[in-house]
Coordinates of C-alpha atoms in Angstrom, one line a residue:
Chain A
M1 CA 85.1 179.8 -80.7
K2 CA 87.1 182.6 -82.0
K3 CA 88.6 182.9 -78.6
L4 CA 89.3 179.2 -78.6
F5 CA 91.1 179.5 -81.9
A6 CA 92.9 182.4 -80.7
T7 CA 94.3 180.4 -77.7
I8 CA 95.3 177.6 -79.9
L9 CA 97.1 180.0 -82.2
L10 CA 98.9 181.8 -79.5
L11 CA 102.2 180.6 -80.9
N12 CA 101.3 181.2 -84.4
T13 CA 100.0 184.7 -84.6
Y14 CA 101.9 185.9 -87.6
A15 CA 100.0 186.2 -90.9
F16 CA 100.3 183.6 -93.5
A17 CA 99.6 184.9 -97.1
E18 CA 100.1 182.3 -99.7
V19 CA 98.3 179.0 -100.2
S20 CA 101.6 177.5 -101.5
S21 CA 103.3 178.3 -98.2
I22 CA 104.4 175.6 -95.9
N23 CA 103.9 177.6 -92.8
F24 CA 103.1 175.2 -90.0
L25 CA 103.1 174.7 -86.3
E26 CA 103.2 171.4 -84.6
I27 CA 103.3 171.5 -80.7
G28 CA 103.0 169.0 -78.1
F29 CA 101.6 170.4 -74.7
E30 CA 102.5 168.5 -71.6
K31 CA 100.6 171.1 -69.6
W32 CA 99.2 174.6 -70.2
D33 CA 97.3 176.4 -67.5
Y34 CA 96.1 179.9 -67.7
V35 CA 93.9 182.0 -65.2
R36 CA 93.0 185.5 -66.1
P37 CA 95.2 187.6 -63.8
T38 CA 93.9 190.2 -61.5
N39 CA 97.3 191.9 -61.4
A40 CA 99.1 192.3 -64.8
N41 CA 102.5 191.9 -63.2
S42 CA 101.6 188.5 -61.7
P43 CA 102.2 185.3 -63.7
S44 CA 98.9 184.2 -65.1
G45 CA 99.9 180.5 -66.0
D46 CA 102.4 178.0 -66.9
L47 CA 103.4 176.3 -70.1
K48 CA 105.2 173.0 -70.5
F49 CA 105.6 171.7 -74.0
N50 CA 107.4 168.6 -75.2
E51 CA 108.3 169.7 -78.7
A52 CA 107.5 172.5 -81.0
K53 CA 108.1 172.7 -84.8
M54 CA 107.5 175.9 -86.5
A55 CA 108.0 177.5 -89.8
R56 CA 107.3 180.7 -91.5
A57 CA 108.3 181.3 -95.1
D58 CA 111.9 180.1 -95.2
L59 CA 112.6 180.1 -91.6
S60 CA 111.9 177.0 -89.6
F61 CA 113.0 175.6 -86.3
N62 CA 112.4 172.7 -84.1
M63 CA 112.6 172.9 -80.3
K64 CA 112.6 170.0 -77.9
N65 CA 112.0 171.0 -74.3
K66 CA 114.8 168.7 -73.0
D67 CA 115.2 168.7 -69.3
Q68 CA 112.3 171.2 -69.1
I69 CA 114.5 174.1 -69.9
F70 CA 111.8 175.9 -71.8
D71 CA 109.1 175.5 -69.1
A72 CA 107.6 179.0 -69.2
Q73 CA 105.6 181.3 -67.0
M74 CA 102.8 183.0 -68.9
Y75 CA 102.0 186.8 -68.5
W76 CA 98.9 188.6 -70.0
R77 CA 99.2 192.4 -70.1
N78 CA 98.7 195.1 -72.6
N79 CA 97.0 192.7 -75.1
I80 CA 100.3 190.8 -75.3
I81 CA 100.9 187.2 -74.1
S82 CA 104.3 186.6 -73.0
F83 CA 106.1 183.3 -72.2
T84 CA 109.1 183.8 -70.0
T85 CA 111.8 181.2 -69.5
P86 CA 115.2 181.5 -68.0
F87 CA 116.7 181.4 -71.5
M88 CA 114.2 183.2 -73.7
N89 CA 111.1 185.2 -73.8
L90 CA 108.3 184.9 -76.4
D91 CA 105.8 187.8 -76.9
F92 CA 102.7 187.4 -79.0
S93 CA 100.6 190.5 -79.6
M94 CA 96.9 189.5 -79.7
G95 CA 95.7 192.8 -81.0
E96 CA 93.1 195.1 -79.3
D97 CA 90.0 193.0 -80.5
S98 CA 91.2 189.6 -79.9
G99 CA 88.7 189.0 -77.1
F100 CA 91.4 187.1 -75.2
D101 CA 90.6 189.2 -72.1
K102 CA 87.2 187.6 -71.9
I103 CA 88.7 184.2 -71.4
K104 CA 88.7 183.4 -67.7
S105 CA 90.8 180.2 -67.9
I106 CA 92.4 177.7 -70.2
S107 CA 93.9 174.4 -69.4
T108 CA 95.2 171.5 -71.4
K109 CA 97.4 168.5 -70.7
N110 CA 99.0 165.9 -72.8
S111 CA 97.7 167.3 -76.1
S112 CA 99.1 168.3 -79.4
T113 CA 98.1 170.4 -82.3
I114 CA 99.0 170.6 -85.9
I115 CA 98.4 173.7 -88.1
N116 CA 99.3 173.8 -91.7
P117 CA 97.8 175.0 -94.9
L118 CA 95.7 171.9 -95.5
F119 CA 94.3 170.9 -92.2
F120 CA 94.1 171.6 -88.5
S121 CA 94.1 168.9 -85.8
F122 CA 94.1 169.1 -82.1
N123 CA 94.0 165.9 -79.9
G124 CA 94.7 165.1 -76.3
E125 CA 93.7 164.0 -72.9
D126 CA 92.1 167.2 -71.6
F127 CA 91.2 170.7 -72.8
S128 CA 89.1 173.3 -71.0
F129 CA 88.4 176.9 -71.2
G130 CA 86.2 179.2 -69.2
L131 CA 84.4 182.5 -69.8
D132 CA 82.6 184.5 -67.0
D133 CA 79.3 182.7 -67.5
M134 CA 80.2 179.4 -68.9
S135 CA 82.9 176.7 -69.0
L136 CA 83.6 173.9 -71.5
R137 CA 85.8 170.8 -71.0
I138 CA 86.5 168.0 -73.3
G139 CA 88.5 164.9 -72.5
N140 CA 89.9 162.2 -74.7
F141 CA 89.4 164.2 -77.8
M142 CA 90.6 164.4 -81.4
A143 CA 89.5 167.3 -83.5
F144 CA 90.2 167.5 -87.2
C145 CA 89.3 170.3 -89.6
S146 CA 89.8 170.7 -93.3
A147 CA 88.7 173.4 -95.8
N148 CA 88.2 170.8 -98.6
N149 CA 89.9 173.3 -100.9
D150 CA 93.5 172.8 -101.7
E151 CA 93.7 176.4 -102.8
Y152 CA 92.7 177.7 -99.4
D153 CA 95.5 178.2 -96.8
M154 CA 94.3 177.1 -93.3
A155 CA 97.5 178.2 -91.6
S156 CA 95.9 181.1 -89.9
A157 CA 93.3 181.8 -87.2
E158 CA 90.8 182.7 -90.0
G159 CA 91.8 179.7 -92.0
I160 CA 91.2 177.3 -89.1
E161 CA 88.0 178.9 -88.5
Y162 CA 87.0 178.5 -92.1
G163 CA 88.1 174.9 -92.2
C164 CA 86.3 174.0 -89.0
M165 CA 83.1 175.5 -90.4
T166 CA 83.5 173.4 -93.5
E167 CA 84.6 170.0 -92.5
L168 CA 85.0 169.2 -88.8
S169 CA 85.2 165.9 -87.0
L170 CA 85.5 165.6 -83.2
N171 CA 86.1 162.0 -82.0
A172 CA 87.6 160.1 -79.2
N173 CA 91.3 160.1 -79.2
D174 CA 91.4 156.8 -77.6
Y175 CA 88.7 154.8 -79.3
S176 CA 88.4 152.3 -76.5
K177 CA 86.9 155.1 -74.4
P178 CA 84.2 157.8 -75.2
L179 CA 84.9 161.5 -76.0
M180 CA 83.9 163.3 -72.8
L181 CA 82.2 166.7 -72.7
N182 CA 81.2 168.8 -69.7
M183 CA 79.6 172.2 -70.1
K184 CA 78.6 174.5 -67.2
M185 CA 76.5 177.6 -67.8
D186 CA 75.2 180.3 -65.5
Y187 CA 71.9 181.8 -66.7
E188 CA 70.9 185.4 -65.9
D189 CA 67.9 184.3 -63.9
G190 CA 70.2 182.4 -61.5
D191 CA 69.7 178.9 -62.9
K192 CA 72.8 176.8 -63.5
L193 CA 73.2 174.2 -66.2
D194 CA 75.7 171.3 -65.8
F195 CA 75.8 169.1 -68.8
N196 CA 77.9 165.9 -69.1
A197 CA 78.0 163.7 -72.1
K198 CA 79.9 160.6 -73.3
L199 CA 80.1 161.2 -77.0
S200 CA 80.9 159.0 -80.0
N201 CA 81.4 161.9 -82.4
I202 CA 80.4 165.4 -83.5
D203 CA 80.8 166.0 -87.3
L204 CA 80.2 168.8 -89.7
N205 CA 80.1 167.8 -93.4
D206 CA 80.0 169.8 -96.5
S207 CA 79.6 173.0 -94.5
T208 CA 76.0 172.1 -93.7
L209 CA 75.2 168.8 -92.1
I210 CA 75.9 168.6 -88.3
Q211 CA 75.6 165.2 -86.7
A212 CA 76.4 164.2 -83.1
K213 CA 76.1 160.9 -81.4
A214 CA 76.1 160.4 -77.6
V215 CA 76.6 157.1 -75.7
S216 CA 74.9 158.8 -72.7
A217 CA 74.4 162.1 -71.2
D218 CA 73.1 163.8 -68.1
M219 CA 72.1 167.3 -67.2
T220 CA 71.3 169.3 -64.0
L221 CA 69.2 172.3 -64.6
S222 CA 67.5 174.0 -61.7
K223 CA 65.5 171.5 -59.8
Y224 CA 65.7 168.8 -62.6
F225 CA 68.3 166.1 -63.0
V226 CA 67.9 164.6 -66.5
E227 CA 69.6 161.3 -67.7
I228 CA 69.7 160.4 -71.3
G229 CA 70.6 157.1 -72.9
A230 CA 72.0 156.8 -76.4
A231 CA 71.1 159.9 -78.4
E232 CA 71.6 161.2 -82.0
L233 CA 71.3 164.8 -83.2
T234 CA 71.1 165.9 -86.8
C235 CA 70.7 169.5 -87.9
M236 CA 71.8 172.0 -90.6
K237 CA 73.8 175.1 -90.6
K238 CA 73.9 177.5 -93.6
S239 CA 76.7 176.4 -95.9
D240 CA 77.9 179.9 -96.6
L241 CA 78.5 180.5 -92.9
K242 CA 82.3 180.2 -92.6
V243 CA 82.8 182.0 -89.3
F244 CA 81.9 180.7 -85.9
D245 CA 78.8 182.6 -84.7
S246 CA 77.4 180.5 -82.0
D247 CA 74.1 182.4 -82.0
I248 CA 73.4 181.9 -85.7
I249 CA 74.6 178.2 -85.7
K250 CA 72.4 177.5 -82.7
K251 CA 69.4 179.2 -84.3
D252 CA 69.9 177.4 -87.7
C253 CA 70.4 174.0 -85.9
E254 CA 67.3 174.3 -83.7
N255 CA 65.1 175.2 -86.7
T256 CA 66.2 172.1 -88.6
I257 CA 66.8 169.7 -85.7
D258 CA 66.0 166.0 -85.7
L259 CA 66.7 164.3 -82.4
K260 CA 66.7 160.7 -81.4
L261 CA 66.4 160.3 -77.7
P262 CA 65.1 156.8 -77.1
K263 CA 65.1 157.1 -73.3
I264 CA 65.1 160.0 -71.0
V265 CA 64.7 159.9 -67.2
V266 CA 63.9 163.2 -65.4
N267 CA 64.2 163.7 -61.6
N268 CA 62.5 166.6 -60.0
K269 CA 64.5 167.0 -56.9
T270 CA 62.2 169.4 -55.1
D271 CA 58.9 167.3 -55.0
D272 CA 60.5 163.9 -55.5
T273 CA 58.6 163.2 -58.8
K274 CA 60.3 161.4 -61.7
F275 CA 59.5 161.2 -65.5
Y276 CA 60.4 158.6 -68.0
I277 CA 60.1 159.5 -71.7
E278 CA 60.6 157.2 -74.6
T279 CA 60.8 159.3 -77.7
E280 CA 60.6 158.3 -81.4
V281 CA 60.7 161.6 -83.1
I282 CA 61.7 165.1 -82.1
N283 CA 62.1 167.3 -85.1
I284 CA 61.6 170.9 -86.2
Q285 CA 61.2 171.6 -89.9
N286 CA 59.6 174.4 -91.7
E287 CA 58.5 176.3 -88.6
N288 CA 56.8 173.2 -87.2
M289 CA 57.7 171.0 -84.3
Y290 CA 56.7 167.4 -84.2
F291 CA 57.1 165.1 -81.1
H292 CA 56.1 161.6 -80.8
A293 CA 56.6 159.7 -77.5
P294 CA 55.6 156.1 -77.4
V295 CA 55.7 156.3 -73.6
I296 CA 55.7 159.1 -71.1
Q297 CA 55.4 158.2 -67.4
F298 CA 55.3 160.3 -64.3
V299 CA 55.8 158.8 -60.9
D300 CA 55.8 159.8 -57.3
K301 CA 56.3 157.5 -54.4
E302 CA 52.6 156.5 -54.4
S303 CA 51.3 156.5 -57.9
S304 CA 52.0 156.7 -61.6
V305 CA 50.6 158.1 -64.8
T306 CA 51.5 156.7 -68.1
T307 CA 50.6 158.0 -71.6
Y308 CA 51.0 155.9 -74.7
D309 CA 51.8 157.2 -78.2
M310 CA 51.5 160.8 -77.4
T311 CA 52.1 163.1 -80.2
L312 CA 52.6 166.9 -80.1
K313 CA 52.5 169.3 -83.1
C314 CA 53.1 172.9 -82.6
Q315 CA 54.1 175.8 -84.7
K316 CA 57.7 176.8 -84.1
E317 CA 58.5 180.2 -85.5
D318 CA 62.1 180.7 -86.4
S319 CA 62.5 183.3 -83.7
A320 CA 61.2 181.0 -81.0
T321 CA 63.8 179.2 -78.9
A322 CA 63.4 175.4 -78.9
Y323 CA 65.3 174.9 -75.7
D324 CA 63.4 177.5 -73.8
L325 CA 60.3 175.8 -72.2
H326 CA 58.2 179.1 -72.1
S327 CA 59.0 180.0 -75.7
M328 CA 57.8 176.6 -76.8
I329 CA 54.7 176.6 -74.6
A330 CA 53.8 180.0 -76.1
Q331 CA 54.2 178.5 -79.6
C332 CA 52.0 175.6 -78.8
L333 CA 49.4 177.9 -77.3
K334 CA 49.3 179.8 -80.5
S335 CA 48.8 176.8 -82.6
G336 CA 49.1 173.3 -81.3
E337 CA 47.7 169.8 -81.2
I338 CA 48.3 167.1 -78.6
S339 CA 47.0 163.6 -79.0
I340 CA 47.1 160.9 -76.2
P341 CA 45.6 157.7 -77.4
R342 CA 45.8 156.0 -74.0
L343 CA 46.4 157.1 -70.4
V344 CA 46.8 154.8 -67.4
S345 CA 46.7 156.0 -63.8
R346 CA 47.8 153.6 -61.1
D347 CA 48.7 153.3 -57.5
E348 CA 52.3 152.3 -57.1
N349 CA 54.5 151.5 -54.2
K350 CA 57.7 150.3 -55.7
L351 CA 58.0 151.9 -59.1
W352 CA 59.6 155.2 -58.0
W353 CA 62.5 153.4 -56.3
R354 CA 63.2 151.3 -59.5
Y355 CA 63.7 154.4 -61.8
G356 CA 67.4 154.2 -61.1
D357 CA 67.5 150.9 -63.0
I358 CA 66.0 152.2 -66.3
L359 CA 69.2 153.2 -67.9
T360 CA 71.6 151.2 -66.1
K361 CA 69.8 147.9 -66.1
N362 CA 67.3 148.3 -68.9
F363 CA 64.4 148.2 -66.5
D364 CA 61.1 148.8 -68.3
P365 CA 58.8 150.8 -65.9
T366 CA 55.8 150.0 -67.9
A367 CA 56.2 146.2 -68.1
H368 CA 53.7 145.7 -65.3
I369 CA 50.9 147.7 -66.9
K370 CA 48.4 145.4 -68.7
S371 CA 47.5 146.3 -72.2
K372 CA 43.8 146.5 -71.3
E373 CA 44.3 149.1 -68.5
K374 CA 43.2 152.6 -69.3
D375 CA 41.7 155.6 -67.4
A376 CA 41.4 157.9 -70.4
A377 CA 41.7 157.4 -74.1
N378 CA 41.6 159.3 -77.4
I379 CA 42.5 162.5 -75.6
S380 CA 42.8 165.3 -78.1
I381 CA 43.8 168.9 -77.2
R382 CA 43.6 171.6 -79.9
L383 CA 45.2 174.9 -79.0
V384 CA 44.5 178.1 -81.1
N385 CA 45.5 181.5 -79.8
N386 CA 45.4 180.4 -76.2
S387 CA 41.9 178.7 -76.5
A388 CA 41.8 175.1 -75.7
V389 CA 39.4 172.5 -76.9
V390 CA 39.8 169.1 -75.2
S391 CA 37.9 166.0 -75.9
A392 CA 38.6 162.6 -74.3
N393 CA 37.1 159.4 -73.3
A394 CA 37.3 158.9 -69.6
Y395 CA 36.8 155.6 -67.7
T396 CA 35.7 155.4 -64.1
K397 CA 34.1 152.7 -61.9
I398 CA 30.5 153.2 -61.1
L399 CA 29.1 150.7 -58.7
G400 CA 31.9 148.4 -59.6
V401 CA 31.4 148.7 -63.3
T402 CA 33.9 150.4 -65.5
T403 CA 32.0 153.0 -67.4
K404 CA 33.1 155.1 -70.4
F405 CA 32.3 158.9 -70.7
H406 CA 33.0 161.1 -73.5
V407 CA 33.8 164.6 -72.3
D408 CA 34.4 167.8 -74.2
I409 CA 36.0 170.8 -72.4
K410 CA 36.4 174.3 -73.6
G411 CA 38.7 176.7 -71.9
S412 CA 41.5 179.2 -72.2
V413 CA 45.0 179.0 -71.2
L414 CA 46.8 181.8 -69.4
H415 CA 50.6 181.6 -69.7
L416 CA 52.6 183.4 -67.1
P417 CA 56.3 182.8 -67.8
K418 CA 57.5 185.1 -65.0
K419 CA 55.6 183.0 -62.4
D420 CA 56.4 179.8 -64.3
Q421 CA 52.7 179.1 -64.4
L422 CA 50.1 177.8 -66.7
I423 CA 46.5 178.5 -65.7
I424 CA 43.7 176.6 -67.5
K425 CA 40.4 178.4 -67.1
V426 CA 37.7 175.9 -67.7
K427 CA 34.8 177.6 -69.4
D428 CA 32.5 174.9 -70.5
I429 CA 32.3 171.2 -70.1
G430 CA 30.2 169.0 -72.4
V431 CA 28.6 166.3 -70.2
P432 CA 27.0 163.1 -70.9
I433 CA 23.3 163.1 -71.1
G434 CA 21.7 162.7 -67.8
W435 CA 24.5 164.2 -65.8
F436 CA 24.3 167.5 -64.1
K437 CA 27.2 169.8 -64.9
I438 CA 28.2 170.4 -61.3
K439 CA 28.3 166.7 -60.6
W440 CA 30.3 166.0 -63.8
K441 CA 32.8 168.6 -62.8
K442 CA 33.4 166.9 -59.5
V443 CA 33.8 163.5 -61.3
L444 CA 36.1 165.0 -63.9
L445 CA 38.3 166.9 -61.4
G446 CA 38.5 163.7 -59.4
I447 CA 39.7 161.8 -62.4
M448 CA 42.2 164.6 -63.2
K449 CA 43.5 164.7 -59.7
K450 CA 44.0 161.0 -59.7
A451 CA 45.7 161.3 -63.1
L452 CA 48.1 163.9 -62.1
V453 CA 51.2 163.3 -60.1
G454 CA 53.3 165.6 -58.0
E455 CA 52.8 169.0 -56.4
M456 CA 52.8 171.0 -59.6
I457 CA 49.0 170.9 -60.0
E458 CA 46.5 172.9 -58.0
F459 CA 42.8 173.4 -58.5
Q460 CA 41.3 176.8 -57.7
D461 CA 37.6 176.9 -58.5
D462 CA 37.3 176.3 -62.2
N463 CA 41.0 177.0 -62.7
I464 CA 43.7 174.4 -63.0
V465 CA 47.0 176.0 -62.0
I466 CA 50.2 174.2 -63.3
Q467 CA 53.3 175.3 -61.6
L468 CA 56.2 174.6 -64.0
Chain B
M1 CA 119.4 170.5 -126.3
K2 CA 115.8 170.6 -125.4
K3 CA 115.9 167.1 -124.2
L4 CA 119.0 167.9 -122.1
I5 CA 117.3 170.8 -120.5
Y6 CA 114.1 168.7 -119.9
A7 CA 116.2 166.0 -118.4
A8 CA 118.0 168.5 -116.2
L9 CA 114.7 169.9 -115.0
V10 CA 113.4 166.4 -114.3
L11 CA 116.5 165.6 -112.4
F12 CA 116.5 168.9 -110.5
G13 CA 112.8 168.5 -109.6
T14 CA 113.3 165.0 -108.4
S15 CA 116.3 165.8 -106.4
A16 CA 114.5 168.8 -104.8
F17 CA 111.5 166.9 -103.7
A18 CA 111.8 163.1 -103.7
L19 CA 112.3 161.3 -100.4
E20 CA 112.1 157.9 -99.0
C21 CA 111.8 157.3 -95.3
S22 CA 111.3 154.2 -93.3
G23 CA 110.9 153.3 -89.6
S24 CA 110.3 150.2 -87.5
N25 CA 107.2 148.0 -87.6
G26 CA 106.5 148.7 -91.3
F27 CA 106.1 152.5 -91.2
A28 CA 107.3 154.0 -94.5
V29 CA 106.7 157.0 -96.7
S30 CA 108.1 157.7 -100.2
V31 CA 107.4 160.6 -102.5
D32 CA 108.6 161.1 -106.0
G33 CA 109.6 164.3 -107.8
T34 CA 106.0 164.9 -108.9
G35 CA 104.6 164.8 -105.3
N36 CA 103.1 161.3 -105.7
G37 CA 104.1 158.3 -103.6
E38 CA 103.1 155.8 -100.9
L39 CA 102.6 155.8 -97.3
S40 CA 102.6 152.4 -95.3
T41 CA 101.7 151.6 -91.8
P42 CA 101.7 148.1 -90.2
A43 CA 97.9 147.9 -91.1
E44 CA 97.7 149.3 -94.7
S45 CA 99.4 151.0 -97.5
V46 CA 97.9 154.0 -99.3
T47 CA 98.8 156.0 -102.4
L48 CA 99.8 159.5 -102.0
K49 CA 99.1 162.4 -104.4
N50 CA 100.0 166.0 -104.3
V51 CA 102.2 165.9 -101.4
N52 CA 103.0 169.4 -100.3
G53 CA 106.1 170.7 -98.6
S54 CA 109.7 171.1 -99.2
G55 CA 113.0 171.1 -97.1
N56 CA 111.9 169.8 -93.8
Y57 CA 108.2 169.6 -93.7
Y58 CA 105.8 167.6 -95.9
F59 CA 102.1 166.8 -95.6
A60 CA 99.2 165.7 -97.8
K61 CA 95.6 164.8 -97.7
V62 CA 95.0 161.1 -97.8
N63 CA 91.5 160.1 -96.9
E64 CA 92.0 156.5 -97.7
G65 CA 91.5 153.5 -95.5
N66 CA 91.8 154.5 -92.0
I67 CA 94.4 157.3 -92.8
R68 CA 93.2 160.9 -92.8
T69 CA 96.5 162.6 -93.3
F70 CA 100.2 162.7 -92.4
T71 CA 102.9 165.1 -91.6
L72 CA 106.7 164.5 -92.0
S73 CA 109.2 166.7 -90.4
V74 CA 112.8 166.3 -91.1
S75 CA 115.3 167.7 -88.7
P76 CA 117.6 170.1 -90.5
G77 CA 121.0 168.6 -91.0
S78 CA 119.9 165.3 -89.8
Q79 CA 118.4 162.2 -91.4
A80 CA 116.3 161.5 -88.3
S81 CA 112.7 162.4 -89.0
T82 CA 109.3 162.2 -87.5
L83 CA 106.3 160.8 -89.3
K84 CA 102.9 161.7 -87.8
I85 CA 99.8 160.0 -89.0
I86 CA 96.3 161.1 -88.3
Y87 CA 93.8 158.4 -88.5
M88 CA 90.1 158.4 -89.2
R89 CA 89.7 156.2 -86.1
G90 CA 92.2 156.2 -83.3
A91 CA 94.8 158.5 -81.8
P92 CA 97.5 160.1 -84.0
E93 CA 100.6 158.2 -84.1
S94 CA 104.1 159.7 -84.1
V95 CA 107.0 157.4 -85.2
D96 CA 110.7 158.0 -85.9
V97 CA 111.9 157.4 -89.4
T98 CA 115.0 157.6 -91.3
C99 CA 115.1 159.4 -94.6
K100 CA 117.4 159.3 -97.6

């Protein structure tokens, strides 16, 4: 973000000292494009501005770019940004530690910014910047920051950063349309993330409370395409953090997160399975994670499995990463509890094709499941240091009669992040009186095979291999 | 004598800072010598306190109604000015006003 501020402050790099100053910059950009040059002598971008108003101490001037006479070419060399026009040149020294060289690209159009001692605003149609491994683009945006302290002078790069870490609101510029966000990231393991969101707002209040509301969002990560309906995020950052440190903010936020994601649809592009998740609570507080999903459904083209009222409680040490699946699996294997009061497994031949209607037409993929249907109930899984104790009631038809069995399973779970695998080693199965273990295992595995969807599960002797 | 000096200071202060600007469609801003005043838009009027600035640029926090803040830039040597209003909801608005 420092780099972002640096780019916005390109035309304002002189130092402001006094709070009582009326140093200011207002500039309207018609278009500004920058691509990091491979050759320092080649132009690296173009700047077209409509109007600029600048002041420092007693010097102020207004410039209107009438007839585009100040349309400029931009150069980046020797830590200096130069704007060259036929009539004048402007050079801005960025200093040796500005980090500007890490910025791969910047682009904005039809936007304007105001910088003065009391506040910072930046609004417009489009703004994007790219680094080597990520890019961020926002459209229809209005950002406003204030330090909430009239004694503090925000008219500097540090001042803007301080203000935006105190009070920040990011809204739609044109309120009839959403604020658009696109983020692309390249991970070291080769995975690529492409995240798109239509947002209502992102706010930071009192230096602490971060809130974001999305109208909808979608994300492509590896083989998964995830669609999300309306969503709300609340989390905290430390109030004394007044500089933008994305790692600290991300960590503070994930350890205090409260997410409301009523509807999520996940498409696995490689094996044609789809997931539907209704969540009521996703939060992390005091090194514990709690997840409650009224409905989770897995479908392929032939069958479905639906769980009702699943809850998941796991430890979540501050050092663990909430958005890293393997990190959270490791946490849950250390100490976790999963409860599934009801599970229904069915043959389906149309449901998979209706999943596209869930978010667009409010289609309920569980509406056809009768309230009495269940293949398993009261499933409880307790995990402690990679040991698992499972108890459940299973229902299967014997000679046409639905019969209930209670089963207890003990085992251990081997977690192989590098192979993206979980291996459950079944050690002991508590069987109903009158059943031979070997026979029960066949019945149990039969139920499990029926209850599991997709190609991610494989049975190898007494081991269940889950490919993530 | 004290009263005279006081009056002179008040007059000086007032003339140094006070301004009154108006534009079309009901946009107007006025600030007295103490930095207090009023800002009007077609939709609302809000009270201004502690307006900062001098010469050719003014700004203040507002946070009242739908108005978050404003800036007013007066072109040197000209009465033509630009009033920019930043709203809580909606895009910033830039209007031409004439100041006296």
